Amino acid sequence: MIHSLFIINGSGEVFMEKHWKTVVSKSICDYFFEAQKKSANPEDVSPVIATPHHYLINICRNNLYFVAVLTNESAPLFVIEFLHRIMDVFEDYFTACTETTLKDNYVIVYELLDEMLDSGLPLVTETNTLKELIKPPNLLRKVANLVTGDSTNVSDALTSSQLSNIPWRRLGVKYANNEAYFDLIEEIDAIIDRNGTTIMGEIQGYIDCCVKLSGMPDLTLTFVNPRLLDDVSLHPCIRLKKWESEKSLSFIPPDGNFRLISYHIGSQNSISIPIYVKHNIQYREGSAGRFELTVGPKQTMGKSLEAVAIECAMPKSVLNCTLTPSQGKCTFDPVKKVLTWDIGKIETNNQNSTRLPTIRGNITLAAGQPIPEGNPTLNVRFTINQVALSGIRVQRVDMHGESYKPFKGVKYITTVKNGRFQIRT
């Protein structure tokens, strides 16, 4: 399936490559670079690029591009999901998947790629199994390898998880403190028209877990509104029949960090919009204009809006923006024509319009240029802690199979991290 893999940094340098069959020249990446030049944002590069003899399938995370080269047609989503899985494994091994960490651990990177794929086909993707096959890096092991001259980290014996019917969990797990944390994160995608009406509103949600429990625990999660979870992707550890009959998650968890479930809530459901922006953008005859925004909370269930930021791509005829924010800081890039207003935190008790974050000032237009026809679109980012906009909540977390009582915690986050929240002006 996957013939070769190229890892490219933000500067366009191919700093790592792996070939499972014959070597493919780096020049194949020129097709990717051409598509990259045509895209305004890194995430807008086409995920599938067809060339005369190959297919390039790519993902972008942490300012790194993972480009897989295929010689035959294959399901693109399967390859994209596998590339994300590779990055997830790297993040689990090295804490962060960056150019520096990959270069510092290049031996382990190639050993992992050898184990994860066999002749270009996925073989081992469970982190717990990989950690038994290839030891994670640590300072003591690096020193020992330097002294002994042994650079390999691969185990000689077959792992216990490969012989088990529960390959996602290794045997003999022991912890002094037994704890399980569940983060229910929802990313909102929305388009709001200039009158404040919601044109489109969707939620991409998932539950990320950090489980550090001894032995072989059996967990069950029940929800308050499970009927909302209809379009889901489940981790292999979940018992499918119990989910279909009771809408509860029953599973023996992997050890460490993993994603338990992903779900999508479409625009057919009513989604509460937690923020509003009042806007007044005017272009006048001559070389001047007026710009004013006011931001406030709406339906946040008493929680504060945090990390609020607004980005606005101004027309090309705008030379400069002289704006004064009442809160946060404002910057304007005259080359990219992008205005950024970092607001920060907005308290829910700030309902008085005179105390809401406001930015106002003048716009300088190029002389002799026609007045821009349309107003720009505002891209809004924010985070709300302890709130899930969909209404989904975890009711209970029960554990069976072990005698100890673990610490259990559930956290809710609503954000616009990877989504797009646009307000048309």
XYZ file of C-alpha atoms in Angstrom:
425
model
C 0.000 0.000 0.000
C 2.398 2.734 1.226
C 5.525 2.692 -0.909
C 7.476 5.517 0.768
C 7.046 8.150 3.469
C 8.561 11.645 3.456
C 8.521 13.948 6.496
C 8.741 17.643 5.571
C 9.196 20.612 7.903
C 7.566 24.040 7.637
C 10.469 25.349 5.533
C 9.905 22.740 2.828
C 12.896 20.556 3.746
C 12.587 16.762 3.547
C 14.484 15.828 6.701
C 13.381 12.178 6.963
C 12.341 9.527 4.477
C 11.482 5.854 4.708
C 11.083 3.372 1.852
C 9.474 -0.061 2.234
C 10.083 -1.220 -1.320
C 12.241 0.420 -3.988
C 13.598 3.892 -3.300
C 11.458 6.752 -4.616
C 13.341 9.935 -5.451
C 12.751 13.067 -3.371
C 11.781 14.826 -6.583
C 8.316 13.255 -6.225
C 7.727 15.834 -3.478
C 7.829 18.619 -6.099
C 4.175 17.845 -6.866
C 3.394 18.388 -3.198
C 5.342 21.669 -3.091
C 3.392 22.946 -6.120
C 0.085 22.213 -4.373
C 1.423 23.843 -1.212
C 2.231 27.090 -3.046
C -1.347 27.298 -4.333
C -2.819 27.042 -0.811
C -3.191 30.028 1.519
C -3.088 27.902 4.682
C -1.176 24.673 5.462
C -4.393 22.788 6.228
C -5.833 23.746 2.821
C -3.346 21.612 0.849
C -5.224 18.893 -1.000
C -4.844 15.654 1.021
C -4.664 13.563 -2.157
C -2.422 14.590 -5.061
C -2.372 12.490 -8.239
C 0.839 12.376 -10.295
C 1.490 10.493 -13.559
C 2.803 7.391 -11.748
C 2.083 7.895 -8.025
C -0.461 9.157 -5.539
C 0.645 11.499 -2.731
C -1.478 11.442 0.429
C -0.526 13.923 3.124
C -1.480 15.290 6.539
C -0.282 18.390 8.394
C 0.199 18.553 12.168
C 2.546 20.587 14.370
C 3.916 22.362 11.280
C 5.068 19.004 9.869
C 3.863 17.313 6.696
C 3.734 13.522 6.488
C 3.577 12.619 2.785
C 2.877 8.994 1.853
C 3.676 7.818 -1.676
C 1.470 5.115 -3.221
C 1.936 3.404 -6.572
C -1.579 1.914 -6.725
C -5.012 3.213 -5.832
C -6.027 2.760 -2.204
C -8.669 4.126 0.165
C -7.385 7.668 0.957
C -9.085 7.863 4.350
C -7.403 4.626 5.397
C -3.976 6.072 4.589
C -4.783 9.430 6.218
C -5.929 7.709 9.406
C -2.768 5.606 9.449
C -0.559 8.697 9.047
C -2.332 10.275 12.012
C -1.733 7.057 13.931
C 1.999 7.289 13.202
C 2.077 10.830 14.586
C 0.082 9.736 17.650
C 2.659 7.028 18.354
C 5.518 9.524 17.964
C 3.803 11.904 20.406
C 3.330 9.065 22.887
C 7.001 8.069 22.634
C 8.625 11.518 22.504
C 5.967 13.676 24.286
C 5.805 15.949 21.230
C 6.092 15.232 17.515
C 8.351 18.010 16.235
C 11.308 18.219 13.885
C 13.708 18.428 16.833
C 12.337 15.397 18.694
C 12.276 13.262 15.547
C 15.882 14.155 14.710
C 17.002 13.490 18.290
C 15.390 10.032 18.208
C 15.862 9.098 14.561
C 16.927 5.501 15.396
C 13.698 4.843 17.311
C 11.678 6.583 14.574
C 12.958 4.160 11.919
C 12.536 1.177 14.241
C 8.919 2.181 14.876
C 8.209 2.586 11.162
C 9.714 -0.879 10.528
C 7.411 -2.444 13.113
C 4.275 -0.476 12.206
C 4.407 -1.389 8.520
C 5.383 -4.604 6.801
C 6.041 -4.160 3.078
C 3.982 -0.968 3.246
C 0.971 -2.576 4.963
C -0.046 -1.710 8.557
C 1.034 -4.409 10.994
C 1.353 -3.170 14.607
C -0.344 0.089 15.596
C -1.124 -0.363 19.300
C 1.157 1.773 21.455
C 1.267 -0.776 24.305
C 2.450 -3.524 21.948
C 5.016 -1.210 20.346
C 6.411 -0.226 23.746
C 7.073 -3.893 24.489
C 8.766 -4.310 21.115
C 10.700 -1.017 21.119
C 11.671 0.558 24.408
C 10.777 4.263 24.766
C 13.769 6.614 25.005
C 15.173 7.697 28.344
C 18.443 9.198 29.531
C 19.690 6.033 31.266
C 19.165 3.905 28.157
C 20.976 6.440 25.972
C 23.988 6.390 28.298
C 23.980 2.565 28.391
C 23.845 2.413 24.582
C 26.803 4.771 24.328
C 28.846 2.650 26.754
C 27.987 -0.731 25.241
C 27.845 0.454 21.644
C 24.399 -1.118 21.255
C 22.135 1.231 19.310
C 19.122 -1.064 18.937
C 16.027 -0.731 21.124
C 14.095 -3.654 19.637
C 13.137 -6.562 21.912
C 14.316 -10.051 20.901
C 11.305 -11.844 22.418
C 7.701 -11.935 21.224
C 5.566 -9.599 23.329
C 2.840 -10.900 25.635
C 0.252 -8.568 24.079
C 0.763 -10.129 20.645
C -0.250 -13.504 22.106
C -3.241 -12.039 23.995
C -6.809 -11.507 22.818
C -6.474 -7.980 24.282
C -3.537 -6.648 22.220
C -4.118 -3.040 23.289
C -3.168 -3.725 26.932
C 0.064 -5.227 28.207
C 0.150 -7.692 31.096
C 1.481 -7.052 34.581
C 0.675 -3.328 34.775
C 1.259 -1.902 38.271
C 0.861 1.603 39.653
C 1.297 3.033 43.145
C -1.518 5.533 42.448
C -4.414 4.209 40.376
C -6.209 6.927 38.443
C -8.289 7.431 35.311
C -8.946 10.789 33.627
C -11.455 11.433 30.839
C -11.418 14.649 28.770
C -14.612 15.214 26.755
C -13.558 17.762 24.135
C -15.894 19.337 21.587
C -14.697 21.423 18.651
C -17.338 23.636 17.107
C -17.647 24.544 13.414
C -20.078 27.367 12.683
C -20.927 30.036 10.127
C -22.860 33.096 11.334
C -24.314 35.590 8.851
C -24.127 39.362 9.287
C -27.509 39.405 11.063
C -26.383 36.903 13.707
C -28.299 33.934 12.274
C -26.580 30.571 12.399
C -26.206 29.248 8.857
C -24.283 26.134 9.817
C -23.322 24.662 13.170
C -21.606 21.306 13.758
C -19.613 19.693 16.560
C -16.690 17.287 16.317
C -16.294 15.639 19.703
C -14.045 13.033 21.266
C -13.104 11.572 24.637
C -9.386 11.424 25.335
C -8.339 9.207 28.236
C -5.326 8.899 30.494
C -5.695 5.585 32.342
C -3.089 4.421 34.835
C -4.682 1.421 36.525
C -3.031 -1.742 37.828
C -4.003 -5.217 36.710
C -6.802 -5.818 34.227
C -9.641 -3.375 35.105
C -13.003 -3.405 33.335
C -14.534 0.074 32.978
C -18.051 1.215 32.077
C -19.007 4.784 31.092
C -22.661 5.816 31.012
C -23.946 9.113 29.583
C -26.766 11.527 30.407
C -27.804 12.068 26.755
C -26.483 9.042 24.831
C -29.102 9.487 22.068
C -27.010 12.402 20.723
C -24.148 9.982 19.976
C -25.273 8.528 16.658
C -22.332 9.135 14.297
C -19.417 7.629 16.233
C -15.987 6.050 15.815
C -15.087 3.611 18.611
C -11.757 2.360 19.903
C -11.338 -1.423 19.320
C -11.397 -2.038 23.086
C -15.109 -1.071 23.309
C -17.639 -3.928 23.398
C -19.777 -3.186 20.374
C -22.868 -5.215 21.377
C -23.214 -3.416 24.711
C -22.861 -0.061 22.989
C -25.565 -0.918 20.447
C -27.987 -2.235 23.085
C -27.393 0.106 26.059
C -25.463 3.082 24.582
C -22.818 2.674 27.300
C -19.078 2.214 26.845
C -17.826 -1.060 28.356
C -14.141 -1.806 27.821
C -10.809 -2.997 29.183
C -8.707 0.135 28.662
C -5.267 0.418 27.099
C -2.537 1.554 29.447
C -1.751 5.268 29.203
C -3.180 7.825 26.768
C -5.688 6.916 24.069
C -8.815 8.192 22.301
C -11.858 6.227 23.422
C -14.539 7.574 21.088
C -15.022 10.242 18.419
C -18.425 11.579 17.406
C -20.017 14.089 15.083
C -23.145 16.152 15.738
C -24.517 17.633 12.521
C -26.315 20.868 11.763
C -29.700 19.122 11.999
C -29.320 19.359 15.795
C -29.774 22.663 17.583
C -26.359 23.912 18.751
C -26.031 26.823 21.150
C -23.616 29.512 19.970
C -21.625 30.709 23.023
C -20.289 34.006 21.632
C -21.499 36.965 19.603
C -19.682 39.748 17.740
C -21.258 43.103 16.892
C -19.479 44.575 13.886
C -19.428 47.864 12.018
C -17.004 47.937 9.093
C -17.326 50.799 6.628
C -15.263 51.909 3.637
C -15.557 55.552 2.633
C -14.750 57.481 -0.506
C -11.119 58.554 -0.602
C -8.618 56.645 1.477
C -10.287 56.035 4.845
C -12.620 53.617 6.555
C -14.086 52.744 9.935
C -13.680 49.501 11.890
C -15.450 48.567 15.129
C -16.073 45.241 16.885
C -17.694 44.326 20.207
C -17.442 40.792 21.591
C -19.623 39.242 24.285
C -20.598 35.863 25.787
C -23.878 34.126 24.990
C -25.203 30.810 26.378
C -21.983 29.791 28.120
C -23.789 28.155 31.090
C -22.138 30.568 33.512
C -18.582 29.778 32.383
C -16.014 32.293 31.142
C -14.761 32.473 27.566
C -10.995 31.940 27.509
C -8.263 32.395 24.894
C -10.604 34.490 22.753
C -9.027 35.745 19.527
C -10.372 37.201 16.285
C -8.587 37.089 12.950
C -9.728 39.183 10.014
C -8.314 39.002 6.466
C -8.606 42.568 5.172
C -8.964 43.526 1.479
C -5.765 44.085 -0.511
C -6.478 47.808 -0.809
C -6.096 48.256 2.979
C -2.694 49.751 3.773
C -2.932 50.021 7.549
C -5.294 49.743 10.534
C -5.053 52.198 13.426
C -7.162 50.515 16.085
C -7.456 50.794 19.851
C -8.683 47.723 21.803
C -10.274 48.082 25.244
C -8.879 44.647 26.156
C -6.024 42.525 24.830
C -3.694 43.524 22.023
C -4.119 44.079 18.304
C -1.653 43.541 15.452
C -1.908 44.086 11.691
C 0.323 42.367 9.139
C 0.610 44.805 6.175
C 2.058 42.081 3.930
C -0.541 39.356 4.510
C -3.286 41.942 5.224
C -4.350 40.049 8.339
C -5.674 41.767 11.458
C -5.378 39.787 14.711
C -7.022 40.760 17.987
C -5.993 38.635 20.996
C -8.646 39.341 23.617
C -7.938 36.718 26.269
C -10.584 36.004 28.904
C -14.175 37.339 28.880
C -16.136 36.948 32.103
C -19.812 35.996 31.871
C -20.796 38.714 34.363
C -19.515 41.310 31.884
C -22.947 41.752 30.298
C -22.768 45.562 30.536
C -22.060 46.743 26.978
C -19.702 49.435 28.249
C -17.455 46.776 29.829
C -17.414 44.277 26.955
C -14.190 44.010 24.906
C -14.314 46.548 22.089
C -11.926 47.546 19.337
C -12.417 50.620 17.180
C -10.420 52.876 14.927
C -9.663 53.886 11.341
C -8.678 51.979 8.225
C -6.248 53.466 5.706
C -6.992 52.571 2.083
C -4.688 52.865 -0.917
C -5.266 56.069 -2.813
C -6.898 55.679 -6.213
C -8.150 52.169 -5.468
C -11.861 51.346 -5.732
C -13.813 50.804 -2.524
C -13.811 47.079 -1.557
C -17.078 45.469 -2.595
C -17.594 43.106 0.348
C -16.751 43.137 4.016
C -14.232 40.626 5.414
C -15.028 37.450 7.334
C -14.108 37.169 11.011
C -12.465 33.941 12.197
C -13.091 33.531 15.927
C -11.264 31.236 18.364
C -12.173 30.573 21.987
C -12.215 27.928 24.714
C -14.797 27.201 27.425
C -13.813 24.905 30.271
C -16.280 22.529 31.988
C -18.892 22.974 29.239
C -19.971 20.604 26.447
C -22.226 22.554 24.073
C -23.923 19.422 22.749
C -25.343 18.581 26.189
C -23.495 15.248 26.390
C -22.270 14.474 29.903
C -20.712 11.456 31.591
C -23.108 10.148 34.240
C -21.016 7.395 35.855
C -17.620 5.737 35.600
C -17.686 2.246 37.128
C -14.830 -0.233 37.485
C -15.012 -4.016 37.864
C -12.443 -6.792 38.033
C -10.104 -5.179 40.575
C -10.503 -4.640 44.336
C -8.870 -1.204 44.706
C -10.732 2.127 44.389
C -9.163 4.372 41.757
C -9.375 8.154 41.461
C -11.639 9.093 38.537
C -11.972 12.521 36.921
C -13.978 13.922 33.993
C -13.260 17.269 32.322
C -15.267 19.084 29.629
C -13.805 21.487 27.055
C -15.454 23.370 24.188
C -13.030 24.950 21.731
C -12.401 26.016 18.134
C -8.930 24.440 18.002
C -9.181 22.638 14.661
C -12.625 23.830 13.653
C -13.692 27.031 11.957
C -15.973 29.579 13.556
C -16.728 32.281 11.001
C -18.812 35.428 11.286
C -19.693 37.172 8.045
C -19.792 40.951 8.177
